[in-house]
mmCIF file of C-alpha atoms in Angstrom:
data_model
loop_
_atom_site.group_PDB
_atom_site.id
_atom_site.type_symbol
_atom_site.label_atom_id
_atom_site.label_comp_id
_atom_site.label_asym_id
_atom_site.label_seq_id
_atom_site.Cartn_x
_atom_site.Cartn_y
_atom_site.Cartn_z
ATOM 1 C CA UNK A 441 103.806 36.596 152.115
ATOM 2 C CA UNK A 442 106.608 36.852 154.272
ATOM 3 C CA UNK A 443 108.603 34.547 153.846
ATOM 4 C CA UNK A 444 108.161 36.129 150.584
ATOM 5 C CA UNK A 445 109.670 39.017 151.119
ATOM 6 C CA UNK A 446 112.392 37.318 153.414
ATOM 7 C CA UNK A 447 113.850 35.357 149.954
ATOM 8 C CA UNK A 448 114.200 39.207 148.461
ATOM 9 C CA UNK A 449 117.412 40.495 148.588
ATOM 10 C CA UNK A 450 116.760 43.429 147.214
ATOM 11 C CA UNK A 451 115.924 46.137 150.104
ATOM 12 C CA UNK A 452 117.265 49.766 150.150
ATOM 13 C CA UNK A 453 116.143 53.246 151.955
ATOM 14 C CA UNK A 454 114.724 56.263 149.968
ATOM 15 C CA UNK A 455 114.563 59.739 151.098
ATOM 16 C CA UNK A 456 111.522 60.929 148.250
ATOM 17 C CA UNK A 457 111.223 64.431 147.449
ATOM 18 C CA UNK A 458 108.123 64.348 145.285
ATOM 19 C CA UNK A 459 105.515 62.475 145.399
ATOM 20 C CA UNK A 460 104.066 60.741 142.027
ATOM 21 C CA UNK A 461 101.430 58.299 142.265
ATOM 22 C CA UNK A 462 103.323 55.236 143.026
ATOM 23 C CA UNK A 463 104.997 56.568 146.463
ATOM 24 C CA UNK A 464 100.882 57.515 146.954
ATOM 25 C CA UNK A 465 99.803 54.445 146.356
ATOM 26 C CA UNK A 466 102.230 52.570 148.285
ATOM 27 C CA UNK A 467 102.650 54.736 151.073
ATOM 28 C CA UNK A 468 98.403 54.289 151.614
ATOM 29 C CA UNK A 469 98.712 50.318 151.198
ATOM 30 C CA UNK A 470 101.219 50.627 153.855
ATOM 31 C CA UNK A 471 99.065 52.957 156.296
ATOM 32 C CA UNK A 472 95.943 51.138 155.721
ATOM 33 C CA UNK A 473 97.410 48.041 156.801
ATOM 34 C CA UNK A 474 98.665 48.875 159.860
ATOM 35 C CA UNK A 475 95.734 50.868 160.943
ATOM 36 C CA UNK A 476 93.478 47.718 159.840
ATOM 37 C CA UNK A 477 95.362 46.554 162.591
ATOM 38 C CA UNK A 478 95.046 48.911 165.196
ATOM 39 C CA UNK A 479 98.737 50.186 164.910
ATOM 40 C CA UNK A 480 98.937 53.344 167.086
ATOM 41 C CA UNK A 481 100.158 55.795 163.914
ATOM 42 C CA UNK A 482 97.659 58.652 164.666
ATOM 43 C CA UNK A 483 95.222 57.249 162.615
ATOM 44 C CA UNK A 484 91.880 55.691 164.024
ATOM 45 C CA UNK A 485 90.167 55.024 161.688
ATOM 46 C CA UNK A 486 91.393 53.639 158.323
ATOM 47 C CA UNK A 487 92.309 56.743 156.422
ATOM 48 C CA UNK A 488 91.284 57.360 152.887
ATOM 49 C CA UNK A 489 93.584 58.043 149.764
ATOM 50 C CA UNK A 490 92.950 62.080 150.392
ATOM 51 C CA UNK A 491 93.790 62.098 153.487
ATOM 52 C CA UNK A 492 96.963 59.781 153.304
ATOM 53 C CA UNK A 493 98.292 61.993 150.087
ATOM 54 C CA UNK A 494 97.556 65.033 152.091
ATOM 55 C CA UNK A 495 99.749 63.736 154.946
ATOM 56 C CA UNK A 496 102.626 63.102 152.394
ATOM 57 C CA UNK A 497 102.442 66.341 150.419
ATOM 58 C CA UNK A 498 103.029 68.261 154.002
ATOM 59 C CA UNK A 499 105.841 66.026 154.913
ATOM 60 C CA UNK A 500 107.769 66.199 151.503
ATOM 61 C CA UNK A 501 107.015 69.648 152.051
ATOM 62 C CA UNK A 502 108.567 70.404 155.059
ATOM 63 C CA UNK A 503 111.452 68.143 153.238
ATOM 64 C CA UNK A 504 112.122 70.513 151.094
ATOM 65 C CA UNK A 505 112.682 73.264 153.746
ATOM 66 C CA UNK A 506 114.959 70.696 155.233
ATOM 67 C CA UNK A 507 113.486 70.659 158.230
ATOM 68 C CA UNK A 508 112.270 67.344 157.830
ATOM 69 C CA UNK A 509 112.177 64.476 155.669
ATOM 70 C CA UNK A 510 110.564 60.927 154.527
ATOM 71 C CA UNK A 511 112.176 57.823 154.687
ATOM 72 C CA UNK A 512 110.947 54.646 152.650
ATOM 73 C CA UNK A 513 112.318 51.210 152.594
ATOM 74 C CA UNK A 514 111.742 49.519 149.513
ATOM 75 C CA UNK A 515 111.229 45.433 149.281
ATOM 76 C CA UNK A 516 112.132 44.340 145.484
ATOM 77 C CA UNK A 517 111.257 48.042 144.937
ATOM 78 C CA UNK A 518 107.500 48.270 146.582
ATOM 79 C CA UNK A 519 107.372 50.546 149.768
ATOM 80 C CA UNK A 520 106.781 48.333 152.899
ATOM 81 C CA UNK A 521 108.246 50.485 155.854
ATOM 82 C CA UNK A 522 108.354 54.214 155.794
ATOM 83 C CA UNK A 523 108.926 56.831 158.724
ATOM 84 C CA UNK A 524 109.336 60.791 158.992
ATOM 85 C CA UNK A 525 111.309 63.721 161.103
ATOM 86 C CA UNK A 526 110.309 67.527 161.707
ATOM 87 C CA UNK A 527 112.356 69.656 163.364
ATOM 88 C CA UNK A 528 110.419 71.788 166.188
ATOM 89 C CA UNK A 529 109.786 75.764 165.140
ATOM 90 C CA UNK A 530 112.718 77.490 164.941
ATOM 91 C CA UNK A 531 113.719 79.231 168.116
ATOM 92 C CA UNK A 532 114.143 77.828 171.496
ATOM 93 C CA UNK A 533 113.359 74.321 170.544
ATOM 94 C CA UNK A 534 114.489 74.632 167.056
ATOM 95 C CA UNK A 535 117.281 71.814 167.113
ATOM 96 C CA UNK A 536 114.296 69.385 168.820
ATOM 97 C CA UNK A 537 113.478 66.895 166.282
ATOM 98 C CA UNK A 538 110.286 64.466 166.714
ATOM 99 C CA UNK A 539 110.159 60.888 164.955
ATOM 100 C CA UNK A 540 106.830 60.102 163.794
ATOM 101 C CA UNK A 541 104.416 57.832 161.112
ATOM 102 C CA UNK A 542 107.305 54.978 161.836
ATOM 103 C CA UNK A 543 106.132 52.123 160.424
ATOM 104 C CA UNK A 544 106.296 48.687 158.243
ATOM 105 C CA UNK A 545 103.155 46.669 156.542
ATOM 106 C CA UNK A 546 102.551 43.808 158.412
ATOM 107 C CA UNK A 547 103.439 41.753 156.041
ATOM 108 C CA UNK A 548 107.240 42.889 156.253
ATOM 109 C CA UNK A 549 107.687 42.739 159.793
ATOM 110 C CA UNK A 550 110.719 40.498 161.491
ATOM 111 C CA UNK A 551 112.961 42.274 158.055
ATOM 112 C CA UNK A 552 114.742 44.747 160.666
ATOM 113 C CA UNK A 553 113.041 47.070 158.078
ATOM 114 C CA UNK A 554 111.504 49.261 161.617
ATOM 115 C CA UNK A 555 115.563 49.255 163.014
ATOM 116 C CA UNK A 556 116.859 50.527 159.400
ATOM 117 C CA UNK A 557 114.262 53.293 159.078
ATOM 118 C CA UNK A 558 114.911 54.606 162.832
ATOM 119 C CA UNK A 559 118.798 54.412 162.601
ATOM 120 C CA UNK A 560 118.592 56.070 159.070
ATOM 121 C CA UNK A 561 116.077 59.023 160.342
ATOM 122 C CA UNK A 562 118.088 59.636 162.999
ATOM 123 C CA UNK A 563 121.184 59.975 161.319
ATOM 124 C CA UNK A 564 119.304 62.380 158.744
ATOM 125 C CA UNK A 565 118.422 64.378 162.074
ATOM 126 C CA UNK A 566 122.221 64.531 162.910
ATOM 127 C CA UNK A 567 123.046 65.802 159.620
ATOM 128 C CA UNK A 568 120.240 68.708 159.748
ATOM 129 C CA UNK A 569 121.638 69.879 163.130
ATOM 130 C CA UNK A 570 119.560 68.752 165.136
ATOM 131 C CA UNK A 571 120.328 67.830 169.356
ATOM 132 C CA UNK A 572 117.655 65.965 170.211
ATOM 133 C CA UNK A 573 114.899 63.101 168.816
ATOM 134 C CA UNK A 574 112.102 62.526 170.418
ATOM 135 C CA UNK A 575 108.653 60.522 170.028
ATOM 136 C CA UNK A 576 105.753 59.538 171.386
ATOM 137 C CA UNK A 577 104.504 55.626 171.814
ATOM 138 C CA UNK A 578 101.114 54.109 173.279
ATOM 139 C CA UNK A 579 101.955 52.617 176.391
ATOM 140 C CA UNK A 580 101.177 48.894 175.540
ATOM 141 C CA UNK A 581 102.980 48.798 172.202
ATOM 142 C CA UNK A 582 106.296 47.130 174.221
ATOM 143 C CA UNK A 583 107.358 45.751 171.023
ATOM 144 C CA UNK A 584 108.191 49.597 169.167
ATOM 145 C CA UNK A 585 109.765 50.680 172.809
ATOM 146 C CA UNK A 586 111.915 47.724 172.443
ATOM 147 C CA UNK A 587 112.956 48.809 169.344
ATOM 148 C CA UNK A 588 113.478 52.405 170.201
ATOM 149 C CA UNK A 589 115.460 51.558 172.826
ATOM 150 C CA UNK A 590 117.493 49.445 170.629
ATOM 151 C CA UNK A 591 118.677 51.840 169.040
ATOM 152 C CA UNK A 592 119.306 54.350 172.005
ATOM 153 C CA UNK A 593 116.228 55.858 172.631
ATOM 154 C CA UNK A 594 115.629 56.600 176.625
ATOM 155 C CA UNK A 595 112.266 57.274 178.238
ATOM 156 C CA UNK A 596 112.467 60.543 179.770
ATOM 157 C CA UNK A 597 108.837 60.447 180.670
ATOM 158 C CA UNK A 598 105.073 58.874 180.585
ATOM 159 C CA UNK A 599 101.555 61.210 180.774
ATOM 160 C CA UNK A 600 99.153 58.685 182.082
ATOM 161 C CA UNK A 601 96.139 57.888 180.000
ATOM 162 C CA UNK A 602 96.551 60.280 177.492
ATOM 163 C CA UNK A 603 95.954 58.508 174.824
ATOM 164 C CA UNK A 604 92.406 57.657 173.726
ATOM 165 C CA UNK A 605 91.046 54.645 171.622
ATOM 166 C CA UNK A 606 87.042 54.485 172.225
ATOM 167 C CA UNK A 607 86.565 53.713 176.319
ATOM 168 C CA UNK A 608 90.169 52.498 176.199
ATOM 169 C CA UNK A 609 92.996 54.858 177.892
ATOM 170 C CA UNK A 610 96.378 55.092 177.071
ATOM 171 C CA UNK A 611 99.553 55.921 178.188
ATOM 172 C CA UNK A 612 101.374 58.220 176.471
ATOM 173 C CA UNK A 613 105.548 56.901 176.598
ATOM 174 C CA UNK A 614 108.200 59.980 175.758
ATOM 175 C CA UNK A 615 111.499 58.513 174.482
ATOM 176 C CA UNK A 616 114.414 60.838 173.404
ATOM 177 C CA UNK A 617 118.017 60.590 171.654
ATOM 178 C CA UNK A 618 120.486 62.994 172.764
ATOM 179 C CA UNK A 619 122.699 63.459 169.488
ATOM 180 C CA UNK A 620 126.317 65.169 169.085
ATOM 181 C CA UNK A 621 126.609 68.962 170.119
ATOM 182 C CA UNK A 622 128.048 71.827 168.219
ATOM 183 C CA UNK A 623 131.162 73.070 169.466
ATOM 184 C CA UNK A 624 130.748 76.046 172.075
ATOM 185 C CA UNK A 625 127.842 74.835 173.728
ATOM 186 C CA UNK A 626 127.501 74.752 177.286
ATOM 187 C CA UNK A 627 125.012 72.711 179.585
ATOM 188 C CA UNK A 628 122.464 74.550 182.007
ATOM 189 C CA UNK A 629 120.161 72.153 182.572
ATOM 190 C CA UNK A 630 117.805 72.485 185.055
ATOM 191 C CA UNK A 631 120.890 73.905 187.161
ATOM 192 C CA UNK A 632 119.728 77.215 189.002
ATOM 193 C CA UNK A 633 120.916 80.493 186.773
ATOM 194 C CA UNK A 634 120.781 81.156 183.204
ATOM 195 C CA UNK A 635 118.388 83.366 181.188
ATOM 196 C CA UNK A 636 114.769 82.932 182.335
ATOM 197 C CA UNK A 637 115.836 81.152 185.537
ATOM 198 C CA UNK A 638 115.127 82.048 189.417
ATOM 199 C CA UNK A 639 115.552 81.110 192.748
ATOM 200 C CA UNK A 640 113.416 78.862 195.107
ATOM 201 C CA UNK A 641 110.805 81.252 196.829
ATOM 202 C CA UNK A 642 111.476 84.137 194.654
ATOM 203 C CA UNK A 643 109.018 85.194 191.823
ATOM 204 C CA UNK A 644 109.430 83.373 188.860
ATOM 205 C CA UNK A 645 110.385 85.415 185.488
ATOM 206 C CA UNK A 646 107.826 83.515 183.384
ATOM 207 C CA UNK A 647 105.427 80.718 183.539
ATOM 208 C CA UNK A 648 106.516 79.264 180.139
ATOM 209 C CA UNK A 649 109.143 77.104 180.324
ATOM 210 C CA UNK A 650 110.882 77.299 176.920
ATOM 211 C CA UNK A 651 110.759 81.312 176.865
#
């Protein structure tokens, strides 16, 4: 079946707005597959049609808010890759976006479909506004950090174990994208100063750390 799909020429990204019962169709083939798998989309067992639809109607949903959005790559037009953004609440980590349900069947893998999808997402990210992409990734799957980091995702950090599959444990890997800032704004950091900041020793003005 590959080699298939390798002879097509015809591939192209779509950003879907509604969802008709071809995109639901193909959008579950493509799920069920990878979870038959054991691909590490949030999904441990294989989902059913309801539950996969339900997914998609929230996504195109949040689409349509445009704080967030659905990308599908099409092979000789059938859905074999897909992938989707959400930007965080608004507020303090309002212009924090978070890949996630990245993705291609396996029967399309080795088309670059995975590197399209990622590049294209976050470029949609970029045109929303948004600072920063980030994502989680199991710890074992080396071959999806490999691509992340391809195209400029960093790991910023790791929560040990925190991912659980049965009696198997996990790490959890944090990548993130720094993308272009607007004009007119200014660094902190974790520099000392700032609103909601305070000195070594002294009482702190909070316990959260986003207030």
């Amino acid at each position: 079946m590959l080699n298939d799909l390798r002879g097509a020429a015809a591939v192209r990204l779509d950003w879907p707005t509604r969802a008709d019962e071809q995109l639901r169709g193909e959008c579950h083939r493509v799920i069920a597959a990878v979870v038959e798998l054991g691909g590490a989309i949030g999904w441990l067992q294989m989902p059913s049609r309801e539950k996969t639809d339900a997914w998609l109607d929230a996504i195109l949903q949040t689409a349509g808010t445009g704080r967030g959005g659905l990308a599908v790559a099409r092979v000789d037009s059938r859905v074999e890759a897909l992938g989707a953004w959400l930007a965080g609440p608004p507020g303090p980590v309002g212009h924090v976006a978070e890949l996630t349900k990245v993705m291609a069947h396996p029967d399309a893998r080795g088309l670059g479909l995975g590197k399209r999808l990622v590049r294209a997402l976050a470029d949609a990210c970029a045109d929303a506004g948004m600072e920063v992409i980030t994502l989680g990734v199991r710890g074992n799957n080396h071959g999806a950090i490999a691509l992340y980091e391809a195209c400029g995702f960093r790991t910023w950090g790791v929560l040990p174990n925190a991912v659980a599959v049965d009696a198997l444990r996990f790490d959890d890997v944090r990548m993130f994208l720094p993308l272009p800032l607007p004009a007119g704004v200014r660094i902190q950091g974790s520099a000392a100063g700032g609103p909601g900041g305070s000195g070594r020793g002294s009482s702190p003005t909070s316990h959260q750390k986003r207030d």
